[in-house]
Short mmCIF file of C-alpha atoms in Angstrom, two decimals:
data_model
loop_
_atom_site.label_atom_id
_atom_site.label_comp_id
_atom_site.label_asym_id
_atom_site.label_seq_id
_atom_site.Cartn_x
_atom_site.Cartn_y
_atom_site.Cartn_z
CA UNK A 1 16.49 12.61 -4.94
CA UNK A 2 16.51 12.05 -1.15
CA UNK A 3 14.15 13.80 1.35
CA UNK A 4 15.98 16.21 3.80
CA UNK A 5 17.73 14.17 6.37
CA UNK A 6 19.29 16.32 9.69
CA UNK A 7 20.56 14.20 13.05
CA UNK A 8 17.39 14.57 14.30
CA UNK A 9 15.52 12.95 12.11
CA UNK A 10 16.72 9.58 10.80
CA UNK A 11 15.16 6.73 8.44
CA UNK A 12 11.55 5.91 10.46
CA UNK A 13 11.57 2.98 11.95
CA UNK A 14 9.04 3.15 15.11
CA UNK A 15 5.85 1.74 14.61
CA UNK A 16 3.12 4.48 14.01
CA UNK A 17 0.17 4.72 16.01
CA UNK A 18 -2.51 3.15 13.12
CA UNK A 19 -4.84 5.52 13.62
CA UNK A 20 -2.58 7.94 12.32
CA UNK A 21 -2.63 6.24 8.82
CA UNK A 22 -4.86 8.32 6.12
CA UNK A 23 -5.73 7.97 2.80
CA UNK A 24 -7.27 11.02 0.44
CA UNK A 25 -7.77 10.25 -3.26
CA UNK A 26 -9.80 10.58 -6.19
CA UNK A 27 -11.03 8.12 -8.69
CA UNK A 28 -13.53 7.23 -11.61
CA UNK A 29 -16.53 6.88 -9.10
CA UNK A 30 -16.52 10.00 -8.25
CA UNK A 31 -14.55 12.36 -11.00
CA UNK A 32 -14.08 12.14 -14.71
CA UNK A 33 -10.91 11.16 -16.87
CA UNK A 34 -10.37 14.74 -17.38
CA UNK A 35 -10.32 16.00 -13.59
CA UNK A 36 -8.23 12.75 -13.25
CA UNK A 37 -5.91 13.95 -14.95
CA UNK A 38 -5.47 17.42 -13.57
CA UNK A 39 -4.45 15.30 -10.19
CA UNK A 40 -2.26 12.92 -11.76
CA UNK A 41 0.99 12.60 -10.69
CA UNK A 42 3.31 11.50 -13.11
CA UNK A 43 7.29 10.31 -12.25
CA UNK A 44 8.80 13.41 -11.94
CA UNK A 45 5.69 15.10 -9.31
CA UNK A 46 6.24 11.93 -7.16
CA UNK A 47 9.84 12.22 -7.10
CA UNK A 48 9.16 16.20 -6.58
CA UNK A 49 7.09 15.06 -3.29
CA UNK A 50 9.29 12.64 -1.57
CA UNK A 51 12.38 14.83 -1.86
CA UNK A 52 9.89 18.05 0.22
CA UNK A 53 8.00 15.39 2.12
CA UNK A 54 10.01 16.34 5.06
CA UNK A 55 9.24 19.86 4.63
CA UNK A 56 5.70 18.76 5.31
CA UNK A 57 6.24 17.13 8.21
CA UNK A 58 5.81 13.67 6.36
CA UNK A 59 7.87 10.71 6.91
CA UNK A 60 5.97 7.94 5.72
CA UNK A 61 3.68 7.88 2.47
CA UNK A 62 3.58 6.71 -0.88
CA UNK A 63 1.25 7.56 -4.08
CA UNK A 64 -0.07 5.40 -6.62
CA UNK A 65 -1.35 7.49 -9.66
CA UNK A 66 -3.60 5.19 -12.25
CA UNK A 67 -5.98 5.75 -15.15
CA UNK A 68 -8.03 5.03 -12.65
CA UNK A 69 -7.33 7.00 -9.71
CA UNK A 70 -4.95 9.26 -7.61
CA UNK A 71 -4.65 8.13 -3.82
CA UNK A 72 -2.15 9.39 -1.33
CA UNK A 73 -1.67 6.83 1.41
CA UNK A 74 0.47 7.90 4.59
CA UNK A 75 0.79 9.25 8.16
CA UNK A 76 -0.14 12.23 8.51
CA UNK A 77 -1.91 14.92 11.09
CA UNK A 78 -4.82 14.47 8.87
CA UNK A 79 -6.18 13.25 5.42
CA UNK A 80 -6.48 16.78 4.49
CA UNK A 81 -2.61 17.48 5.54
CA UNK A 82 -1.74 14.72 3.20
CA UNK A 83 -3.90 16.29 0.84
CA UNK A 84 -2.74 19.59 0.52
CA UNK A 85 0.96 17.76 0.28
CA UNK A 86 -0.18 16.03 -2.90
CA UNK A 87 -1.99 18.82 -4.21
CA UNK A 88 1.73 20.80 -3.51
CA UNK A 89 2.40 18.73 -7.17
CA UNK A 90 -0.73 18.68 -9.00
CA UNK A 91 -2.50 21.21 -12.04
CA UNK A 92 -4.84 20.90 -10.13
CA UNK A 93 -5.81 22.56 -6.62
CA UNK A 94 -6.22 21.48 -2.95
CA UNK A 95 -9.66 23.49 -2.64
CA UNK A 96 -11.18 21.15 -5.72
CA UNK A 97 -9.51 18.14 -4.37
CA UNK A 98 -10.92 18.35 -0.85
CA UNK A 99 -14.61 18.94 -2.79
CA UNK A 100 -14.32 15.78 -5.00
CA UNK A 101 -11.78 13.72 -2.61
CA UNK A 102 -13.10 10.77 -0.03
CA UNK A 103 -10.71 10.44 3.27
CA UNK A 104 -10.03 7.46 5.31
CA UNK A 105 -8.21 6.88 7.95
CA UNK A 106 -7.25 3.67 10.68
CA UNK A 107 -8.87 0.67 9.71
CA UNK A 108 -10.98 1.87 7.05
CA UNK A 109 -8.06 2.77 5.22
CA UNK A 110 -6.54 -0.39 5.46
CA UNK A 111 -9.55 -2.04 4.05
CA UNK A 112 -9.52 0.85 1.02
CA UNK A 113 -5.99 -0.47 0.10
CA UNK A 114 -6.87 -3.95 0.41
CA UNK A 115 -10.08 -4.08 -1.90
CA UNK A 116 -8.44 -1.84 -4.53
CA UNK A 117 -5.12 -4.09 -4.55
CA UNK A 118 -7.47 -7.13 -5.60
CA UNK A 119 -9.08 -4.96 -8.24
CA UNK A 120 -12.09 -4.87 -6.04
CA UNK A 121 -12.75 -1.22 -6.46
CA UNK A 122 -11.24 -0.70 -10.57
CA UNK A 123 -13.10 0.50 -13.00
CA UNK A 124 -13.33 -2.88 -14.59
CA UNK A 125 -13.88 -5.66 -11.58
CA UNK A 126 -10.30 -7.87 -11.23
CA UNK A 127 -8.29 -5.93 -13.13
CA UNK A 128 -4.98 -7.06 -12.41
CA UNK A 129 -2.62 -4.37 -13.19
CA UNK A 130 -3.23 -2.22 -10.11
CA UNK A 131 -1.07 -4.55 -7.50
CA UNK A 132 2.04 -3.91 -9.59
CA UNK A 133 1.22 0.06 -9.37
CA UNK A 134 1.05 -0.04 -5.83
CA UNK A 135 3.87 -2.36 -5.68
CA UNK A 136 6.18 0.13 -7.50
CA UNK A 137 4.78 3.17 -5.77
CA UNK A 138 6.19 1.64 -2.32
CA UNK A 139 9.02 0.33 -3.79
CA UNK A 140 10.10 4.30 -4.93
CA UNK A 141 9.04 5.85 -2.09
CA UNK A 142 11.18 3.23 0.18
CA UNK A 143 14.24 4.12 -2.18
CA UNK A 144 13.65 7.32 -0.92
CA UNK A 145 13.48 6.59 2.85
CA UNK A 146 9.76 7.27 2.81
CA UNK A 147 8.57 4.34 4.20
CA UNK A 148 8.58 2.47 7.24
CA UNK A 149 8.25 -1.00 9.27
CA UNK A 150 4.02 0.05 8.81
CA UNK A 151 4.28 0.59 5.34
CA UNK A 152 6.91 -2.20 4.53
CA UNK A 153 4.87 -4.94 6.35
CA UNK A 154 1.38 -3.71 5.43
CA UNK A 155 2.42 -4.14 1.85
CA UNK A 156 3.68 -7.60 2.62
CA UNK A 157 0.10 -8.28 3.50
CA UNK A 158 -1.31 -6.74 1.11
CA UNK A 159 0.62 -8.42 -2.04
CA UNK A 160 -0.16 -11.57 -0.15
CA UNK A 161 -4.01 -11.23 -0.10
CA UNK A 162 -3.55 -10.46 -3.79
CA UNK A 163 -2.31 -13.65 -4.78
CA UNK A 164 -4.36 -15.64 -2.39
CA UNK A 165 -7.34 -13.70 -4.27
CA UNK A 166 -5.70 -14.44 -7.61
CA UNK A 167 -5.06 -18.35 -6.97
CA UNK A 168 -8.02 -18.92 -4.89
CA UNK A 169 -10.90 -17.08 -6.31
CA UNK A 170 -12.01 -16.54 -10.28
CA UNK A 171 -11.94 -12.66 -9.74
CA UNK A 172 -9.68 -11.71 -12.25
CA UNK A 173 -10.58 -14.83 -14.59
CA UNK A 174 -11.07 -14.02 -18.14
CA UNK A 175 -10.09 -11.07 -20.50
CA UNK A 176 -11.17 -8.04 -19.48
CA UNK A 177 -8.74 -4.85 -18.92
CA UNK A 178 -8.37 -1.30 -20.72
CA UNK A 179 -6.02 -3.19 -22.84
CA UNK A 180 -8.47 -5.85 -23.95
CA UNK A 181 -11.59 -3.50 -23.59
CA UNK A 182 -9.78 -1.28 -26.49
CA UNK A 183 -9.26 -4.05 -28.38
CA UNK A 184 -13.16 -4.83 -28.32
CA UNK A 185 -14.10 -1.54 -28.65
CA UNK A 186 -12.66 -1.80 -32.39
CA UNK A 187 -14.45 -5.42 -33.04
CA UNK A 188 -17.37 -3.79 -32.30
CA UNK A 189 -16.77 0.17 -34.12
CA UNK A 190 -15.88 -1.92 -37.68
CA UNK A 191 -17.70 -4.90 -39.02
CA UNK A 192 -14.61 -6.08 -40.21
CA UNK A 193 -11.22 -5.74 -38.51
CA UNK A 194 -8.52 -7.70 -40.26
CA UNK A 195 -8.10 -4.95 -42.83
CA UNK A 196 -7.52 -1.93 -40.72
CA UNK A 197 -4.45 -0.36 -40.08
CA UNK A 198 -3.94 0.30 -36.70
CA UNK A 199 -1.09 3.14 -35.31
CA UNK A 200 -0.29 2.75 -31.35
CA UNK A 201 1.12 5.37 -29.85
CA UNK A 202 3.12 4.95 -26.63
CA UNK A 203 4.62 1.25 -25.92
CA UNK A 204 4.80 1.66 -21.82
CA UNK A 205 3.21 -1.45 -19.76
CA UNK A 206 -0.30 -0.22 -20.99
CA UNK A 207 0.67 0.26 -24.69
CA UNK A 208 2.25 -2.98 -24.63
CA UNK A 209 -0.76 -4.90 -23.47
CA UNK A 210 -2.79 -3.37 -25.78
CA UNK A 211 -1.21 -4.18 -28.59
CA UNK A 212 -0.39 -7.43 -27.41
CA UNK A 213 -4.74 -7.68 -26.97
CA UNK A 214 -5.02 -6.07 -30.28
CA UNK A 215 -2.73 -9.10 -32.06
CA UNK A 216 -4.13 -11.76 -30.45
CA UNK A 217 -7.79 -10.61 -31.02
CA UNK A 218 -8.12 -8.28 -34.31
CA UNK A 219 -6.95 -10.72 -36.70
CA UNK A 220 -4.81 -8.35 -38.09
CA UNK A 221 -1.11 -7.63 -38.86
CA UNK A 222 -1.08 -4.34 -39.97
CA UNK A 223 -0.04 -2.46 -36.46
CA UNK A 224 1.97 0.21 -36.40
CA UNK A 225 4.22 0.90 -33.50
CA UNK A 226 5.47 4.87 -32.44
CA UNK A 227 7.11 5.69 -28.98
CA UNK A 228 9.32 8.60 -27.97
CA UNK A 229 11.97 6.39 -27.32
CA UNK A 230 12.50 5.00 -30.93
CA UNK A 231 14.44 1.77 -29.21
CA UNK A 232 11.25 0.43 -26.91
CA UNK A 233 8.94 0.60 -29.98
CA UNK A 234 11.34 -1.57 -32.07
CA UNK A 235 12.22 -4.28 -29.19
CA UNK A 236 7.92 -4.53 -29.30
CA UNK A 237 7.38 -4.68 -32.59
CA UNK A 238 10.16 -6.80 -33.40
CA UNK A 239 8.69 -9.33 -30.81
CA UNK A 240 5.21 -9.17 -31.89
CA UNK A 241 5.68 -9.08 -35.83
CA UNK A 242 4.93 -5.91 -36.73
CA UNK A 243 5.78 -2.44 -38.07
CA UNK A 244 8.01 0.17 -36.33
CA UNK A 245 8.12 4.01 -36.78
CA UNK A 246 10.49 6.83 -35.22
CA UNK A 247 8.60 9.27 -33.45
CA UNK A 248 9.23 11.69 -36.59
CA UNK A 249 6.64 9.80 -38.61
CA UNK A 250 3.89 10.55 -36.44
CA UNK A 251 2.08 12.50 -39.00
CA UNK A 252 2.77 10.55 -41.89
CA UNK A 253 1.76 7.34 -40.01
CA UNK A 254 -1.03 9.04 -38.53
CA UNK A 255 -2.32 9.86 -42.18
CA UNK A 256 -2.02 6.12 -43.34
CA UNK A 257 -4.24 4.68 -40.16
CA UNK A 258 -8.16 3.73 -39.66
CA UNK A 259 -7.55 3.69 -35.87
CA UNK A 260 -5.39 5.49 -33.79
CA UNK A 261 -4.48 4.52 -30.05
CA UNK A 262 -2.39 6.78 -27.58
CA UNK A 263 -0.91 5.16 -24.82
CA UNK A 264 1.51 7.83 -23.84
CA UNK A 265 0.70 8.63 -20.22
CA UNK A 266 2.42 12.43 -20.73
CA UNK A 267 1.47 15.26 -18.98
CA UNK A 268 0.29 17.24 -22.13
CA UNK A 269 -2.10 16.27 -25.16
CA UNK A 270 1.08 14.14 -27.87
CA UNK A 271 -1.55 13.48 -30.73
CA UNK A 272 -2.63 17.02 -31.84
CA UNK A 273 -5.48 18.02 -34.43
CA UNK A 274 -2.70 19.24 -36.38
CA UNK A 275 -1.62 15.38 -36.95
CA UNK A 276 -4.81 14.27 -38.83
CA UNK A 277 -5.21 16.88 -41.39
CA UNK A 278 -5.00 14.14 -43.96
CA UNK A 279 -5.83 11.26 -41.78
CA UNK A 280 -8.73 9.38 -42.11
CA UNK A 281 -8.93 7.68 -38.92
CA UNK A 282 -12.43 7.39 -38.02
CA UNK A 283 -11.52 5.97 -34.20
CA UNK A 284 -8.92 7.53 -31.47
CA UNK A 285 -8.71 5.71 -28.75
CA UNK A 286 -7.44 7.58 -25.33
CA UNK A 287 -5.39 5.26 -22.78
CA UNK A 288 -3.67 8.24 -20.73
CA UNK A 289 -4.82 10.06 -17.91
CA UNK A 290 -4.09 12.45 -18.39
CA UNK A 291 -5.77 12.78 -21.65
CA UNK A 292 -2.92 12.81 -24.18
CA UNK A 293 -5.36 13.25 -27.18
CA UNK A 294 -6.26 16.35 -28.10
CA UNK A 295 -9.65 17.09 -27.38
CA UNK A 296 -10.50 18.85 -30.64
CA UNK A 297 -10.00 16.08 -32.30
CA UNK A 298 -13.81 14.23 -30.95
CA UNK A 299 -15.90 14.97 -34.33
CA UNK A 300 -13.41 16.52 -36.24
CA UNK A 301 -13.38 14.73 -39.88
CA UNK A 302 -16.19 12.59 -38.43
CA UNK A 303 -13.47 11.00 -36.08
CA UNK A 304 -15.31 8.86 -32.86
CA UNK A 305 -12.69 9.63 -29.80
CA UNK A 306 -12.95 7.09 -26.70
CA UNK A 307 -11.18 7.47 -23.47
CA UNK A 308 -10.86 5.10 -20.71
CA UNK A 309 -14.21 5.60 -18.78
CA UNK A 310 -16.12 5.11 -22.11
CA UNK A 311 -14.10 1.99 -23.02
CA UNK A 312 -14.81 0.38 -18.93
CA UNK A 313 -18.41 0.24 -20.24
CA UNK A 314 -17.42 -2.38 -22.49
CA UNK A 315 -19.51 -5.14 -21.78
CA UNK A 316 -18.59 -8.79 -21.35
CA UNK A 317 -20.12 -11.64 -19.67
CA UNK A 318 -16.84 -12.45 -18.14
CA UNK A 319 -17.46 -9.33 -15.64
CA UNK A 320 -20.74 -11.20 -14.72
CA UNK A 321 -18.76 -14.53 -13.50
CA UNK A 322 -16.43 -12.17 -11.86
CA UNK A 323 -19.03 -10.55 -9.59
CA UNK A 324 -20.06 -14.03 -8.25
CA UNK A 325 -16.52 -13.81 -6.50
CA UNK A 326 -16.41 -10.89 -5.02
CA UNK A 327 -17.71 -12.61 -1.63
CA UNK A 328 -15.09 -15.11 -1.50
CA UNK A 329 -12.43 -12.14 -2.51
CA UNK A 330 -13.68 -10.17 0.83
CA UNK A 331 -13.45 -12.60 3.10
CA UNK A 332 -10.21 -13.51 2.15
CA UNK A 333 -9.06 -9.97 2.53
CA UNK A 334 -10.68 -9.82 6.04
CA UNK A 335 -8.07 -13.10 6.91
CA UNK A 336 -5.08 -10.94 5.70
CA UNK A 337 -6.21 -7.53 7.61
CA UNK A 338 -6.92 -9.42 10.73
CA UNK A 339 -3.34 -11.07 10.50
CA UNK A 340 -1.74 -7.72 10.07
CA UNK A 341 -3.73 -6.04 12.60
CA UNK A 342 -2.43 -9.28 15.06
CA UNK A 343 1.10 -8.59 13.91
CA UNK A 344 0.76 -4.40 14.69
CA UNK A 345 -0.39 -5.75 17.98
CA UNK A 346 2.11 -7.67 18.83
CA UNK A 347 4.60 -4.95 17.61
CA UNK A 348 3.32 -2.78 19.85
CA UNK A 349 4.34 -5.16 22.49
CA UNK A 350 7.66 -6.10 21.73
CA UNK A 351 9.26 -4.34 24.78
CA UNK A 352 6.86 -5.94 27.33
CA UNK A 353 7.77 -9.39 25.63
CA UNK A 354 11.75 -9.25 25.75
CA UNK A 355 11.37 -7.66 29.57
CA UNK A 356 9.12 -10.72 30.79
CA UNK A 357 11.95 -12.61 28.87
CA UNK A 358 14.78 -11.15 30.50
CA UNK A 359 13.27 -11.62 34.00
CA UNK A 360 12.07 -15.25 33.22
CA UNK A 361 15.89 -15.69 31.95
CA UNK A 362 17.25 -14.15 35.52
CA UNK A 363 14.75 -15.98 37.43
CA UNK A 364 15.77 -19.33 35.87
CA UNK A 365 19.51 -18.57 36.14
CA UNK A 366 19.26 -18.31 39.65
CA UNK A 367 17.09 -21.04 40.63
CA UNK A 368 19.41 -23.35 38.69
CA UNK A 369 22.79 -21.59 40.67
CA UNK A 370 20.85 -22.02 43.92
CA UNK A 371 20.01 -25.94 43.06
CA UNK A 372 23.62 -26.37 41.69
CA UNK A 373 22.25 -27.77 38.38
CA UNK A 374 23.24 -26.90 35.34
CA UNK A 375 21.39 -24.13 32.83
CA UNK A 376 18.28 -26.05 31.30
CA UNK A 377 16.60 -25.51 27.89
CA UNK A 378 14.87 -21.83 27.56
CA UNK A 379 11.69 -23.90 26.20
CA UNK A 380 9.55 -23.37 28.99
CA UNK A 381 10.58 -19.99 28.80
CA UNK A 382 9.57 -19.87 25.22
CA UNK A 383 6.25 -21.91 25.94
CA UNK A 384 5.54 -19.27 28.80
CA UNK A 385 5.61 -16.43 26.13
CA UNK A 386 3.70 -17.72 23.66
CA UNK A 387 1.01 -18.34 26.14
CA UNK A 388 1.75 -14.74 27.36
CA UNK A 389 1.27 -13.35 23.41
CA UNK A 390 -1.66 -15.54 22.85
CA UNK A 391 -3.47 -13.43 25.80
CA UNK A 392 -2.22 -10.40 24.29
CA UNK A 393 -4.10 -10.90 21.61
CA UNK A 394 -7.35 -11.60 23.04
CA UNK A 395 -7.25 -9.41 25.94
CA UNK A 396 -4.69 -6.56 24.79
CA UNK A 397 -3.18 -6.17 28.87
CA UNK A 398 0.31 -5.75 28.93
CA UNK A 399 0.93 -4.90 32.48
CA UNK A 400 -1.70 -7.93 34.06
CA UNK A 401 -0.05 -10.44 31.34
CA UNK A 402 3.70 -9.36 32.31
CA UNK A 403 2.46 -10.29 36.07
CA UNK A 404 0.59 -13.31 34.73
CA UNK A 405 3.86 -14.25 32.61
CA UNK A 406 5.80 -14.98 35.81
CA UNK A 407 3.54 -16.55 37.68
CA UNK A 408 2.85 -18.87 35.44
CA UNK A 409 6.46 -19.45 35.56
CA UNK A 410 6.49 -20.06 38.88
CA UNK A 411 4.06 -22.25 39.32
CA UNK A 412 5.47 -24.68 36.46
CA UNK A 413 8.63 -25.03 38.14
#
C-alpha cells in the first residue's frame, strides 16, 4: 500500500534539517519480553503505518521491530509525535509507551542507530542479525516512498560501519545468538542430548538458525520441523536431514517431543496448553516477541518455559572476548558518523557550490573571449572548489567562502 500522495506533496527529496531526526523506542533494558510484545509491530502494523503516515504529517521514517526491541526512527515535530504514530498500531498504548520509552533526537540519535546496527546495544553483545532488520525495515518503508536522501544515505553509512566493525574488529566473533543460546540452553537442561526429540515450531530466519544451531551442536537427528506454511518447513528439513510435519500434526507431534521450540513471531500465543495434554515435554522454549507460547503452559506437567530474556543470560566466555572490542567497535563508528555528518554538510551547501561554479565558469569564459584564447581546462575551477569545500567544512561560512572562492580565482589567474 502507498501513503497518500496529492500534487502538493511529492516523494521527499530535500534534505531535512538533522535536528529534526528522532528516535522513540523500547527495548530489553528497560521493558520485559511481554511489554515487548504488546509494542511489536509485526508486517501488516508497519504496512498499516506507512500507508497513514501522511495523515500524520510524516514523510520520512521507518521501524525496525526485534525480539529485542521496538524503535521508530524518523522526522518528526517531536519524538513523542512519532510516538503516538507508532503507538496508532500497537496493543499497546501511547500513555505506557511514553512512561517506559527513551527519545533521541539530532546527533544522539544517529549514534543510537549506529551502536545498535553493530550489535552494540543487543541483548547478547555482536549479535549479528539486527543489521539485516534494519536493512529490510528501510528497504519497505522506501518501497513505500517513506524515505528520503537522509534516510537513504544515513543507511549507506550505517551498513558500512557494520561491516567495517564485522571485518575489522572480533565483536561478533564466536557463537553466541538466541539461536545458539537456545541451543545451549538444552545442553545444559538434559545431561544427555542426542536422544531427545526436539519439535520446532516456526521455520522464519530465526527458526531456521535455530535449528540449524540445534544440528550442528545437539548431536542429535531427531528434529522435528512444523510451520504454517507446510512448503518452508519441508525445503528446511529436507536441507538439513530431518523430519517434516503439516501444521495439522501439531498436537500429535507435540505429544511425541522432550523439547518444544516456537519460533513463530505471530501476534497471538500458536502453542496452546491445550496442545500438551499428553505431551511430556519438560522444556518450551519461547523465540517470539510477542510471546507465542501460551503462558499457562510455565509449570504445567512440570514443564520449564524459557523466553528470550532468560535464554540472553546464557553464559559463554565468547561474550567476554567480545567486550574487549567494544572500544575499537566505537571508534570506528565515530569515523562513519563524522563522514556522514561531513557529507549532510556539504549537502546543505550544494547551491552555494554550483553558484560559485557558475560564476567561476562566466568569469573564465570571458577572460578567455577578451584574450582571444581559446576555452582552457575547468581544473582550476575544480581545484578552486575543493579548496572552497574543504573550508566549508572547517569553518561552516557559506557567504565569506563564496567571496573567498573568487578571489582566490582571481588571484591565480
Amino acid at each position: 500500500m502507498q501513503p497518500k500522495q496529492t500534487a502538493d506533496a511529492p516523494r521527499v527529496s530535500l534534505l531535512k534539517n538533522i535536528s529534526d531526526f528522532h528516535i522513540a523506542g523500547i527495548s530489553y533494558r528497560n521493558t520485559d519480553a511481554e511489554t515487548r510484545g504488546r509494542f511489536a509491530i509485526n508486517e501488516q502494523q508497519y504496512r498499516n503505518l506507512l500507508s497513514t503516515a501522511a495523515d500524520f504529517g510524516i514523510e520520512e521514517f521507518f521501524v525496525v521491530s526485534t525480539c529485542n526491541r521496538t524503535e521508530i526512527y524518523g522526522f518528526a515535530p517531536s519524538a513523542a509525535h512519532l510516538a503516538g504514530f507508532l503507538c496508532s498500531q500497537t496493543e499497546g498504548d501511547a500513555g505506557s509507551f511514553h512512561q517506559l520509552s527513551y527519545r533521541k533526537n539530532g546527533r544522539s540519535a544517529l549514534e543510537h542507530l549506529f551502536h545498535v546496527s553493530a550489535g552494540l546495544d543487543s541483548q547478547i553483545l555482536g549479535d549479528y542479525e539486527i543489521i539485516s532488520q534494519i536493512k529490510l525495515a528501510v528497504k519497505t518503508a522506501k518501497e513505500n516512498r517513506c524515505t528520503g536522501l537522509f534516510t537513504e544515505k544515513l543507511l549507506d553509512h550505517t551498513l558500512q560501519s557494520s561491516r567495517n566493525i564485522r571485518s575489522r574488529t572480533q565483536l561478533s566473533s564466536g557463537s553466541v545468538s538466541v539461536s545458539f543460546a537456545a541451543a545451549q540452553y538444552i545442553r545444559q537442561h538434559f545431561t544427555e542430548t542426542a536422544d531427545k526429540k526436539i519439535l520446532l515450531l516456526g521455520t522464519g530466519k530465526i527458526g531456521r538458525n535455530t535449528c540449524k544451531n540445534i544440528v550442528s551442536t545437539l548431536g542429535t537427528k531427531d528434529i522435528t520441523l512444523i510451520n504454517r506454511t507446510n512448503a518452508k518447513a519441508e525445503a528446511l528439513a529436507r536441507e538439513l536431514g530431518i523430519r517434516f510435519q503439516p501444521y495439522e500434526c501439531l498436537e500429535t507431534e507435540a505429544a511425541r517431543a522432550d523439547v518444544i521450540l516456537v519460533a513463530t513471531n505471530a501476534p497471538q500465543p500458536t502453542l496452546l496448553q491445550k496442545h500438551l495434554e499428553h505431551s511430556a515435554a519438560s522444556l518450551v522454549i519461547d523465540l517470539s516477541i510477542p510471546n507465542n507460547v501460551e503462558m499457562s503452559i510455565a509449570g504445567y506437567k512440570g514443564i520449564c518455559l524459557v523466553n528470550v530474556d532468560e535464554l540472553s543470560k546464557v553464559a559463554d566466555a565468547t561474550l567476554q572476548k567480545r567486550k574487549l572490542e567494544i572500544p575499537k567497535a566505537q571508534q570506528l563508528i565515530q569515523e562513519q558518523i563524522n563522514e556522514f555528518k561531513n557529507w549532510y554538510v556539504m549537502r546543505q551547501h550544494v547551491p552555494v557550490i554550483r553558484a560559485v561554479k557558475s560564476t567561476l565558469e562566466n568569469i573564465q569564459q570571458k577572460h578567455m573571449q577578451q584574450d582571444s584564447v581559446p576555452l582552457q581546462s575547468d581544473d582550476r575551477i575544480q581545484k578552486v572548489l575543493n579548496n572552497m569545500a574543504t573550508q566549508m567544512r572547517e569553518k561552516n561560512e557559506g557567504g565569506c567562502n563564496f567571496i573567498w572562492a573568487i578571489n582566490d580565482f582571481m588571484a591565480s589567474s
